[in-house]
mmCIF file of C-alpha atoms (C1' of nucleotides) in Angstrom:
data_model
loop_
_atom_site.group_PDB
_atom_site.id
_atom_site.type_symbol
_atom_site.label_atom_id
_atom_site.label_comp_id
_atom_site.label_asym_id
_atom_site.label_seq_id
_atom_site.Cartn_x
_atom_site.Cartn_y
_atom_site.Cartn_z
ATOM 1 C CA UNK H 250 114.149 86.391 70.720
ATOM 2 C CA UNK H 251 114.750 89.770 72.877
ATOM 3 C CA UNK H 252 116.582 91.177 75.591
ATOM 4 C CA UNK H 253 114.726 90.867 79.188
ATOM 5 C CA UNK H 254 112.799 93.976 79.824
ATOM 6 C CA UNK H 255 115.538 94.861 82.661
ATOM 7 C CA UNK H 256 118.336 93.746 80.311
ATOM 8 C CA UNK H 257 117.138 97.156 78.429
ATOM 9 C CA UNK H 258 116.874 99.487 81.759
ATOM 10 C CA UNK H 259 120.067 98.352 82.005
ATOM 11 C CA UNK H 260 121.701 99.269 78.734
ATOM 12 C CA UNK H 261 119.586 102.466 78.742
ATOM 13 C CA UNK H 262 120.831 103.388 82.346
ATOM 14 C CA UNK H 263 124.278 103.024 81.076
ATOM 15 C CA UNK H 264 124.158 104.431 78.087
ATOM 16 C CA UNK H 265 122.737 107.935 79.938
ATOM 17 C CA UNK H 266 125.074 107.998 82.422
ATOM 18 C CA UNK H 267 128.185 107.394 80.019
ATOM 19 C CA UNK H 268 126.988 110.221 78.271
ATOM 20 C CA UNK H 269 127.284 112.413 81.293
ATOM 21 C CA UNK H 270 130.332 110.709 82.774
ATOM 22 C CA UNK H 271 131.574 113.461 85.405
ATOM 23 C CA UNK H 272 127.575 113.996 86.709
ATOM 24 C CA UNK H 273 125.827 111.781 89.366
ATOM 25 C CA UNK H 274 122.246 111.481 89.069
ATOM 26 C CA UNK H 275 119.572 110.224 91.591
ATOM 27 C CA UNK H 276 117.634 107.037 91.345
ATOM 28 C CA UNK H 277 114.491 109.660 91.006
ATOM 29 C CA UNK H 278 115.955 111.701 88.266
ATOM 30 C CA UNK H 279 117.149 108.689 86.166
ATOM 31 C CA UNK H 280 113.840 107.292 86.874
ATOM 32 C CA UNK H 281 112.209 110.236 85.257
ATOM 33 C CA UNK H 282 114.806 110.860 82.594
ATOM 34 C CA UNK H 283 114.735 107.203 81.096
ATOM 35 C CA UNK H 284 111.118 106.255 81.990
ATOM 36 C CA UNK H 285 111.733 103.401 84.162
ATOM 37 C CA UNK H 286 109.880 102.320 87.586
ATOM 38 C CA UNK H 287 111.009 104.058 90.314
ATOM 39 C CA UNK H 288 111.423 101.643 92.652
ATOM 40 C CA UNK H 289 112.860 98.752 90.223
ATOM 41 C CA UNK H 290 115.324 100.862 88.678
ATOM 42 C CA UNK H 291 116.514 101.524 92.421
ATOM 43 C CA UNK H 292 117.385 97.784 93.096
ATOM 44 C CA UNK H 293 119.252 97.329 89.318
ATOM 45 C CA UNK H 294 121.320 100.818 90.137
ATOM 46 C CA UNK H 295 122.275 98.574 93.217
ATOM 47 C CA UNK H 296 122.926 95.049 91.514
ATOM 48 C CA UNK H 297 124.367 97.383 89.053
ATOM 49 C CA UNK H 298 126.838 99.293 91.619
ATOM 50 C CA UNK H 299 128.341 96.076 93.192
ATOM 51 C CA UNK H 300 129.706 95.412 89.591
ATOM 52 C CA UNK H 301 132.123 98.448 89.773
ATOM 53 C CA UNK H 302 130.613 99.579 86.815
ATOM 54 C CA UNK H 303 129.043 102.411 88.504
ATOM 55 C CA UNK H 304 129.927 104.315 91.336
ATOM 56 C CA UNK H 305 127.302 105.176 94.405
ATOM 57 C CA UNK H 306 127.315 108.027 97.079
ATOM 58 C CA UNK H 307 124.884 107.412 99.760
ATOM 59 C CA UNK H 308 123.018 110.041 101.994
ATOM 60 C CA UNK H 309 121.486 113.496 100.855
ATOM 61 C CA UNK H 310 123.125 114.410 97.241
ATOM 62 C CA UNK H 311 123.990 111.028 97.179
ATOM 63 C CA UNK H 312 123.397 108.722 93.627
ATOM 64 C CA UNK H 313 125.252 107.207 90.802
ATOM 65 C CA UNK H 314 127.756 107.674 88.293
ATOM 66 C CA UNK H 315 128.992 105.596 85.717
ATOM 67 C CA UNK H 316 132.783 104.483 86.498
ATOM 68 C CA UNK H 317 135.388 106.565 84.717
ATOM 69 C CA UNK H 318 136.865 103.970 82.843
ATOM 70 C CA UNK H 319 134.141 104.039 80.315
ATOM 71 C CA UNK H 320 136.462 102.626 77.252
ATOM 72 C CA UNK H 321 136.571 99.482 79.420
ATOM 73 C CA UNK H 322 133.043 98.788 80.187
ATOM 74 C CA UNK H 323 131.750 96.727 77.652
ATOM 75 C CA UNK H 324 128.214 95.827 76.687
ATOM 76 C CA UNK H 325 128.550 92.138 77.438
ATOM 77 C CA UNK H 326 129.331 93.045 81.176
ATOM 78 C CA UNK H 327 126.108 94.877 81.646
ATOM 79 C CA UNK H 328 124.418 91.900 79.713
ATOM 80 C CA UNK H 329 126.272 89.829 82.239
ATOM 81 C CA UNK H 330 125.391 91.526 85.143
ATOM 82 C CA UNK H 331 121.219 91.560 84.901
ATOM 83 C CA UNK H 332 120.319 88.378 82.580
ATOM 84 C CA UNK H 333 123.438 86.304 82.203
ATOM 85 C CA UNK H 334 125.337 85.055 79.207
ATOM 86 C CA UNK H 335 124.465 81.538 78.768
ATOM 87 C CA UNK H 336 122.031 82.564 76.061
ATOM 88 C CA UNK H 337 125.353 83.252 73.661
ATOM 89 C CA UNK H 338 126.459 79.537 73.986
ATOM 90 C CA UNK H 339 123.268 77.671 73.610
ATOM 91 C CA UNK H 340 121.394 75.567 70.811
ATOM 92 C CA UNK H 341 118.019 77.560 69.346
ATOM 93 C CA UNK H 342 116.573 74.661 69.545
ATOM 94 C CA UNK H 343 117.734 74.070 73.497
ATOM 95 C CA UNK H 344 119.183 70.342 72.743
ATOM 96 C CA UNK H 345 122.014 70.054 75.194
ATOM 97 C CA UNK H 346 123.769 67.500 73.048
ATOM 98 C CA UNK H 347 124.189 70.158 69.950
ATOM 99 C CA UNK H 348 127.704 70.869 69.439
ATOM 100 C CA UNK H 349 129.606 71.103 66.530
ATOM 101 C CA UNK H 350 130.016 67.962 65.924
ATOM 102 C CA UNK H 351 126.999 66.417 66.169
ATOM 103 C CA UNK H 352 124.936 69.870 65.110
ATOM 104 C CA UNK H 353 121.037 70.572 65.151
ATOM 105 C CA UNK H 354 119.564 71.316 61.717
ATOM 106 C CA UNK H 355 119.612 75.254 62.293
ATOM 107 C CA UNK H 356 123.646 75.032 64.628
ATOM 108 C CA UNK H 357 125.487 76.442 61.531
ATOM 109 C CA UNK H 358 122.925 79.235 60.795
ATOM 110 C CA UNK H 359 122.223 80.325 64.025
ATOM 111 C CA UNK H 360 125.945 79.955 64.971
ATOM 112 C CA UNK H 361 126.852 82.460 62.164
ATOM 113 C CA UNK H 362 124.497 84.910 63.373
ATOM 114 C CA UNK H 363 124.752 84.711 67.318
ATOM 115 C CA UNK H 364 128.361 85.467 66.759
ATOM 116 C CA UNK H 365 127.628 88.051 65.052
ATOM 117 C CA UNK H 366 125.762 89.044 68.362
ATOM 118 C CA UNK H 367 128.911 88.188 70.402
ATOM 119 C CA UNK H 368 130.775 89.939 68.235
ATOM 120 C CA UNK H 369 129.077 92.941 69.096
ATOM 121 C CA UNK H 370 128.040 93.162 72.622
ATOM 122 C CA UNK H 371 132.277 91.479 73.248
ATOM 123 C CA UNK H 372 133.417 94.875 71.178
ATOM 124 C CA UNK H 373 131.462 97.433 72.059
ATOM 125 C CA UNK H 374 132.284 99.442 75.219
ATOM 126 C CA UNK H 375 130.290 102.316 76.227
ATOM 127 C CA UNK H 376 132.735 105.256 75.438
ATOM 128 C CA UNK H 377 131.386 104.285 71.986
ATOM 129 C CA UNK H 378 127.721 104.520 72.906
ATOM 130 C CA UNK H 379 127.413 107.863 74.634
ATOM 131 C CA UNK H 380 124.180 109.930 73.826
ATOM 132 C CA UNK H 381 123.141 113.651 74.375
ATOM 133 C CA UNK H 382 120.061 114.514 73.940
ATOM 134 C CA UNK H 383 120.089 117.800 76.103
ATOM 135 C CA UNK J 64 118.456 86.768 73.460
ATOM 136 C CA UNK J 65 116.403 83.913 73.140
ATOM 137 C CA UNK J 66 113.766 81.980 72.183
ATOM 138 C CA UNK J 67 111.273 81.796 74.722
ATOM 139 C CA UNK J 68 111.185 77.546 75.544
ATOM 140 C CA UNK J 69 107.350 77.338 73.617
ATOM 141 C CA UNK J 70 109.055 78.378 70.272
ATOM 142 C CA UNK J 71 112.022 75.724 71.060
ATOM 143 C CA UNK J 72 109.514 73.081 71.446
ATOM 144 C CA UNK J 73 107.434 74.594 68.348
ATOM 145 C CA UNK J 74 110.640 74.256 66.038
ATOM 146 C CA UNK J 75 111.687 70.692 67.819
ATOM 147 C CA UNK J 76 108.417 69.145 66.998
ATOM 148 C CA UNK J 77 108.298 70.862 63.144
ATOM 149 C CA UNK J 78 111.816 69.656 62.711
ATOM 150 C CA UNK J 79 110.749 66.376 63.964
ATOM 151 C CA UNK J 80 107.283 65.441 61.815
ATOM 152 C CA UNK J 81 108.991 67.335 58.827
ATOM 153 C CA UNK J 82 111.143 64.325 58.820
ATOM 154 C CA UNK J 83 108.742 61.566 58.897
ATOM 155 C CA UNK J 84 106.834 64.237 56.527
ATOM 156 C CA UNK J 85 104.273 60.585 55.876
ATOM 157 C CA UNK J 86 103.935 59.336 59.538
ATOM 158 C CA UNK J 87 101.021 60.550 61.699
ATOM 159 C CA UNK J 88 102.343 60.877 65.679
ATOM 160 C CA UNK J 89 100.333 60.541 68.655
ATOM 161 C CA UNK J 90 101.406 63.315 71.158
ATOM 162 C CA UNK J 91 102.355 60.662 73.605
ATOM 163 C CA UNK J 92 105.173 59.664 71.128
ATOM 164 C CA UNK J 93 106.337 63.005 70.351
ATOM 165 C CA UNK J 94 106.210 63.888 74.145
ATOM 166 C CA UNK J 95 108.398 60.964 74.681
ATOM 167 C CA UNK J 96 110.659 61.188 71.241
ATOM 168 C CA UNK J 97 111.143 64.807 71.926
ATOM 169 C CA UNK J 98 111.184 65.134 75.494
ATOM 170 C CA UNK J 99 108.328 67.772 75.880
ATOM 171 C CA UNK J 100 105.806 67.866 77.921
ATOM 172 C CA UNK J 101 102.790 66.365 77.491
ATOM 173 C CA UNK J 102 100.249 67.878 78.390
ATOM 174 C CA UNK J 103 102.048 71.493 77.052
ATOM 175 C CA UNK J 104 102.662 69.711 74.151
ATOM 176 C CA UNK J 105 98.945 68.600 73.519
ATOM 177 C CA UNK J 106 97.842 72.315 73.842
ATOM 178 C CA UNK J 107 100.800 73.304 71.290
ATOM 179 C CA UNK J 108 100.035 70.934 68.934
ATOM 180 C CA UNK J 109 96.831 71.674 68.985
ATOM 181 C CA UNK J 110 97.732 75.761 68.271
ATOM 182 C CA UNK J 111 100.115 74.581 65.877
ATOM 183 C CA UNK J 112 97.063 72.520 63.934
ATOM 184 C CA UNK J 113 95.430 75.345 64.021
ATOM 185 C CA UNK J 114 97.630 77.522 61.591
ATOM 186 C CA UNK J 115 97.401 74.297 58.854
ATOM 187 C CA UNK J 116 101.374 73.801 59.184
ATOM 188 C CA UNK J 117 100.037 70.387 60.680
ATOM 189 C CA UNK J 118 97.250 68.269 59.878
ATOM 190 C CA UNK J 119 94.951 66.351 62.692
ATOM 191 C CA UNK J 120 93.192 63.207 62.761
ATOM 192 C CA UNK J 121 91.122 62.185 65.825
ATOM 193 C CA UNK J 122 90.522 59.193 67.585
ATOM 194 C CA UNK J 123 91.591 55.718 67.872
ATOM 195 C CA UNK J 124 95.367 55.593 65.798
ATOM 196 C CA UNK J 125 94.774 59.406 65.521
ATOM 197 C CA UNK J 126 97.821 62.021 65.521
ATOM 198 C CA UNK J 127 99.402 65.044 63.848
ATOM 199 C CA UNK J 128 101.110 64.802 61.261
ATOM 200 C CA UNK J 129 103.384 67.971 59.017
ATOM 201 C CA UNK J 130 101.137 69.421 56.233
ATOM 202 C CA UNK J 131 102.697 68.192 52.964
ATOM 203 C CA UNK J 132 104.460 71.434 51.664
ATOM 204 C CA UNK J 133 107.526 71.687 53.646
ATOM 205 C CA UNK J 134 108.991 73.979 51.374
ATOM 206 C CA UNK J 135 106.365 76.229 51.978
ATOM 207 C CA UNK J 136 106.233 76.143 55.755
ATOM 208 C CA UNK J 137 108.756 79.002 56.611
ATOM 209 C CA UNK J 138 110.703 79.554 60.240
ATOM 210 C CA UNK J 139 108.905 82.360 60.671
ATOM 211 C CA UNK J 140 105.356 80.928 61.031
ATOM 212 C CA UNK J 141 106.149 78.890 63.324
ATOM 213 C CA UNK J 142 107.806 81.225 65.535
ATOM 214 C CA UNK J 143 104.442 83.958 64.629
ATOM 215 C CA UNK J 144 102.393 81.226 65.938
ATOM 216 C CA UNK J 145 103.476 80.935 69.186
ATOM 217 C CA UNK J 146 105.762 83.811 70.325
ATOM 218 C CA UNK J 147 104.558 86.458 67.605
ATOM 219 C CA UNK J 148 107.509 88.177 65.205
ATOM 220 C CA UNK J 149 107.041 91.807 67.304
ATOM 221 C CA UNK J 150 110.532 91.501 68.507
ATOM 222 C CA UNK J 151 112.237 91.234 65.318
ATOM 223 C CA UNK J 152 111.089 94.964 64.069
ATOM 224 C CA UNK J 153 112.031 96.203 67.813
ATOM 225 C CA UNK J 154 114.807 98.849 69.050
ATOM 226 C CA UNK J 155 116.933 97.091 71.160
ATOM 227 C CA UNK J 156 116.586 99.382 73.937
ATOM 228 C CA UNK J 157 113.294 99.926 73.822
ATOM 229 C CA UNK J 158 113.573 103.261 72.312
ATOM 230 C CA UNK J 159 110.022 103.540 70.968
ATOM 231 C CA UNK J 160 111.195 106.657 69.117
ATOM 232 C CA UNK J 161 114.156 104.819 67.581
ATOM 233 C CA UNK J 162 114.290 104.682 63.814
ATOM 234 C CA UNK J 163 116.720 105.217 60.949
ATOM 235 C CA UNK J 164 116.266 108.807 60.968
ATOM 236 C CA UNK J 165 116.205 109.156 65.044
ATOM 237 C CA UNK J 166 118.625 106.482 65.819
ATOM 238 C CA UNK J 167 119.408 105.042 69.658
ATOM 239 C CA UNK J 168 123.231 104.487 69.626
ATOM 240 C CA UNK J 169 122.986 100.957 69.417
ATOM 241 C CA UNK J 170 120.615 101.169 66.085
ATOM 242 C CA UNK J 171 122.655 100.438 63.364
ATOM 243 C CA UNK J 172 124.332 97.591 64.580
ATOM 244 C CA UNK J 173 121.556 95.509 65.901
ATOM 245 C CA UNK J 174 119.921 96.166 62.671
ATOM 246 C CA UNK J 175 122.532 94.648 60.850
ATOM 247 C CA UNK J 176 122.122 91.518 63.025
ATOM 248 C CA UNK J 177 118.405 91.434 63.581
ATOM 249 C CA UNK J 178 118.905 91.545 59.713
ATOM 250 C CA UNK J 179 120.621 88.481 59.322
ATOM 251 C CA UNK J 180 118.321 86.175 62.321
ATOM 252 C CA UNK J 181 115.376 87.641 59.854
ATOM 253 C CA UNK J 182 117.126 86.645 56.878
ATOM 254 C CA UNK J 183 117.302 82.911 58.815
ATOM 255 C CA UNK J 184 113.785 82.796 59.824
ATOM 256 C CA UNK J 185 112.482 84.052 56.570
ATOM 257 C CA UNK J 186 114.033 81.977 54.290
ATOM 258 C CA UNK J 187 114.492 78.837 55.898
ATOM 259 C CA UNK J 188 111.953 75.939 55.656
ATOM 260 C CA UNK J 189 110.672 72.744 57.003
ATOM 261 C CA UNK J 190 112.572 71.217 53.788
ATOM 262 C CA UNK J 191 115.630 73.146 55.043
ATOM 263 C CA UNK J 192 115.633 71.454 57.977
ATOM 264 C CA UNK J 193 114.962 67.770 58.328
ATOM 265 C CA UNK J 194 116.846 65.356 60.718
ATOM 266 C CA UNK J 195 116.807 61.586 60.983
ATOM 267 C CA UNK J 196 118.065 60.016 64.091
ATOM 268 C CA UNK J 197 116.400 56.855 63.683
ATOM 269 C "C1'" DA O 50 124.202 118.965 119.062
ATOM 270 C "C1'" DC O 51 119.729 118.094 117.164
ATOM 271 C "C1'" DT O 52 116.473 117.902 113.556
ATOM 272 C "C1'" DT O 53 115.117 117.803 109.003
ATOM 273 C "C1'" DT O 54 115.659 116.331 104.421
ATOM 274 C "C1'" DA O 55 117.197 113.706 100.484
ATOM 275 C "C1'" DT O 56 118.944 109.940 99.313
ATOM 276 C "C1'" DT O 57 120.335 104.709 99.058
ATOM 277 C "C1'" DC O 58 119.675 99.996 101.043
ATOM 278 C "C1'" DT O 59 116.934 96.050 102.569
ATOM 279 C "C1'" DA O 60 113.260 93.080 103.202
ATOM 280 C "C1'" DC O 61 108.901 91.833 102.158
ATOM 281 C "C1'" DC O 62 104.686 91.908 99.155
ATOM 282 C "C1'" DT O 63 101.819 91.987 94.679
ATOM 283 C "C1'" DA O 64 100.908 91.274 89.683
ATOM 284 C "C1'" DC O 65 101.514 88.923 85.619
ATOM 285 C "C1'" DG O 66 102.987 85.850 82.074
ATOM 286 C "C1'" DT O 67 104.983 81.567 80.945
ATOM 287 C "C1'" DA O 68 105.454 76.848 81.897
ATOM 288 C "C1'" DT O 69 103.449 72.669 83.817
ATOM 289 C "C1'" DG O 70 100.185 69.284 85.869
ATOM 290 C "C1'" DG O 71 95.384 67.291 86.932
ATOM 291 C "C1'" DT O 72 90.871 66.059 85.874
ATOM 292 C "C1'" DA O 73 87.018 65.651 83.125
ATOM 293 C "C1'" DT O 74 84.750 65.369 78.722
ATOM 294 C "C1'" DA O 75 84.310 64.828 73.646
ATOM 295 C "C1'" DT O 76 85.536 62.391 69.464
ATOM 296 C "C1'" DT O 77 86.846 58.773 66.688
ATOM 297 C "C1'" DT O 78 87.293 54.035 65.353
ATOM 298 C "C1'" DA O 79 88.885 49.145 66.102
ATOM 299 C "C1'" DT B 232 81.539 49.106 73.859
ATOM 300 C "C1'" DA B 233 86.051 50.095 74.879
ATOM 301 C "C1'" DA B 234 90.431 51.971 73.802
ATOM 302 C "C1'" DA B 235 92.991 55.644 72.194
ATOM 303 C "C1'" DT B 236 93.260 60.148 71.442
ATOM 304 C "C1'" DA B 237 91.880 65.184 71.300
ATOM 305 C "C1'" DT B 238 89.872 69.148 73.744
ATOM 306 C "C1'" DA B 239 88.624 72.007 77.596
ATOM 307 C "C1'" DC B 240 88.991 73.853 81.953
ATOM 308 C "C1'" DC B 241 91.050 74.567 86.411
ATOM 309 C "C1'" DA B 242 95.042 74.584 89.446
ATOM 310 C "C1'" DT B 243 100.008 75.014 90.528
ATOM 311 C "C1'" DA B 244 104.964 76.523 90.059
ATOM 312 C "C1'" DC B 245 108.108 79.805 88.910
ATOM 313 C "C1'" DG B 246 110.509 83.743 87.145
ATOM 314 C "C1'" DT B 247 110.307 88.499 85.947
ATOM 315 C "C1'" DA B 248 108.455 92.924 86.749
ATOM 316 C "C1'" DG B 249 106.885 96.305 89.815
ATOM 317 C "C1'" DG B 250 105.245 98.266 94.593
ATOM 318 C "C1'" DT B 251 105.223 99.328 99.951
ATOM 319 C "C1'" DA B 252 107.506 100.426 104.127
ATOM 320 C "C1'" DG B 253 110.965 101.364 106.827
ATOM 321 C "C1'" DA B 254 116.020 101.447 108.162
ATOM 322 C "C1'" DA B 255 120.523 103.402 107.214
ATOM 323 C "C1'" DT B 256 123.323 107.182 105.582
ATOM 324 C "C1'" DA B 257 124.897 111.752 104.994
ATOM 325 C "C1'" DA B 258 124.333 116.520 104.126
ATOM 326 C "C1'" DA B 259 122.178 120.863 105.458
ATOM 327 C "C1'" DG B 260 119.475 123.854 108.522
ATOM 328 C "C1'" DT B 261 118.470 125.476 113.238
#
DNA sequence: ACTTTATTCTACCTACGTATGGTATATTTA
DNA sequence: TAAATATACCATACGTAGGTAGAATAAAGT
């Protein structure tokens, strides 16, 4: 029961660069700053990019920046974007014929609690999750 | 956010001989009852065995059936026996310098919700959690 | 204008863990 | 002895994580 390893470069990655919103950074220096593998972080900064959620500049001086509108980018999109959402609408138990109606002995329970987990990643954007550590 | 599948098929097959807490079941059967398979399911068992949450008999007619105290066989074991309980005491962002006191900004909440799925897992038993579908 | 430099982009390649299958052997008991 | 099952070991598939190499891009230096 955890986020994928890049599910948490992600969140990280976002996370910095919402807390320096006007700055772009290079893959290298985010690499450094956030202790994640070079190379790897390069391709989610990509996958990342083509979500609008952050903006790239190619070529020397070139690197990301997290898209102004930081009050609308919410933690469910950058879920979304690396490791999906089906997780949030599935049985614990993986039976595909657990629904409310005909529920498996732990649907309420874990029902309660992975909307509490909805809740959450569905309300939180990243203007609320800014960080400075400088 | 989920279960990895060897801790769905861990809880199915608990769920499943808690039960029919009397009847002994070849792995064969629960391979086919549960949809599992077998020859994963043979090694599982046998881990699961191992911990005493279920009891083996060999040979001709032999099986597994759920130790007799279900309401002392807790969630929690049976996830610790297969996928370990590491995650549940884990920052979210992999912060390994993330505590109460030196909080990533996503500490508080995930707490409160890592909280609650502990609160499941720890209190919830085999007894809890029987299903007949014959 | 040409070259160098710093950067992203793209396409493979490697490592590893989890999930699964195959085959052989050991154990029990009708 | 034979049938049913457990146990052990080896092989395969697959997804996630991480690395290598080079092409494309764009700025800066000459």
């Amino acid at each position: 029961m955890r986020f994928q390893k890049t599910t948490e470069y992600a969140i990280r990655v976002m996370v910095f660069l919402a807390s320096y919103p006007e700055q772009r950074f290079s893959v290298n220096v985010l690499h450094k700053k956030l202790n994640i593998p070079y190379k790897y972080l390069g391709r989610l900064m990509h996958t990342l990019s083509q979500t609008g959620m952050v903006e790239v500049e190619q070529g020397k001086h070139g690197g990301y920046k997290v898209n102004s509108n930081l009050d609308k980018i919410y933690l469910y999109q950058v879920i979304g974007a690396v490791e999906g959402l089906e997780n949030y609408d599935r049985c614990i138990l993986g039976f595909p014929e657990c629904s409310d109606e005909n529920p498996c002995p732990l649907h309420k329970a874990w029902l309660e609690r992975r909307e509490a987990i909805k809740e959450m990643i569905y309300n939180t954007t990243l203007a609320d999750l800014t960080v400075n550590t400088q």
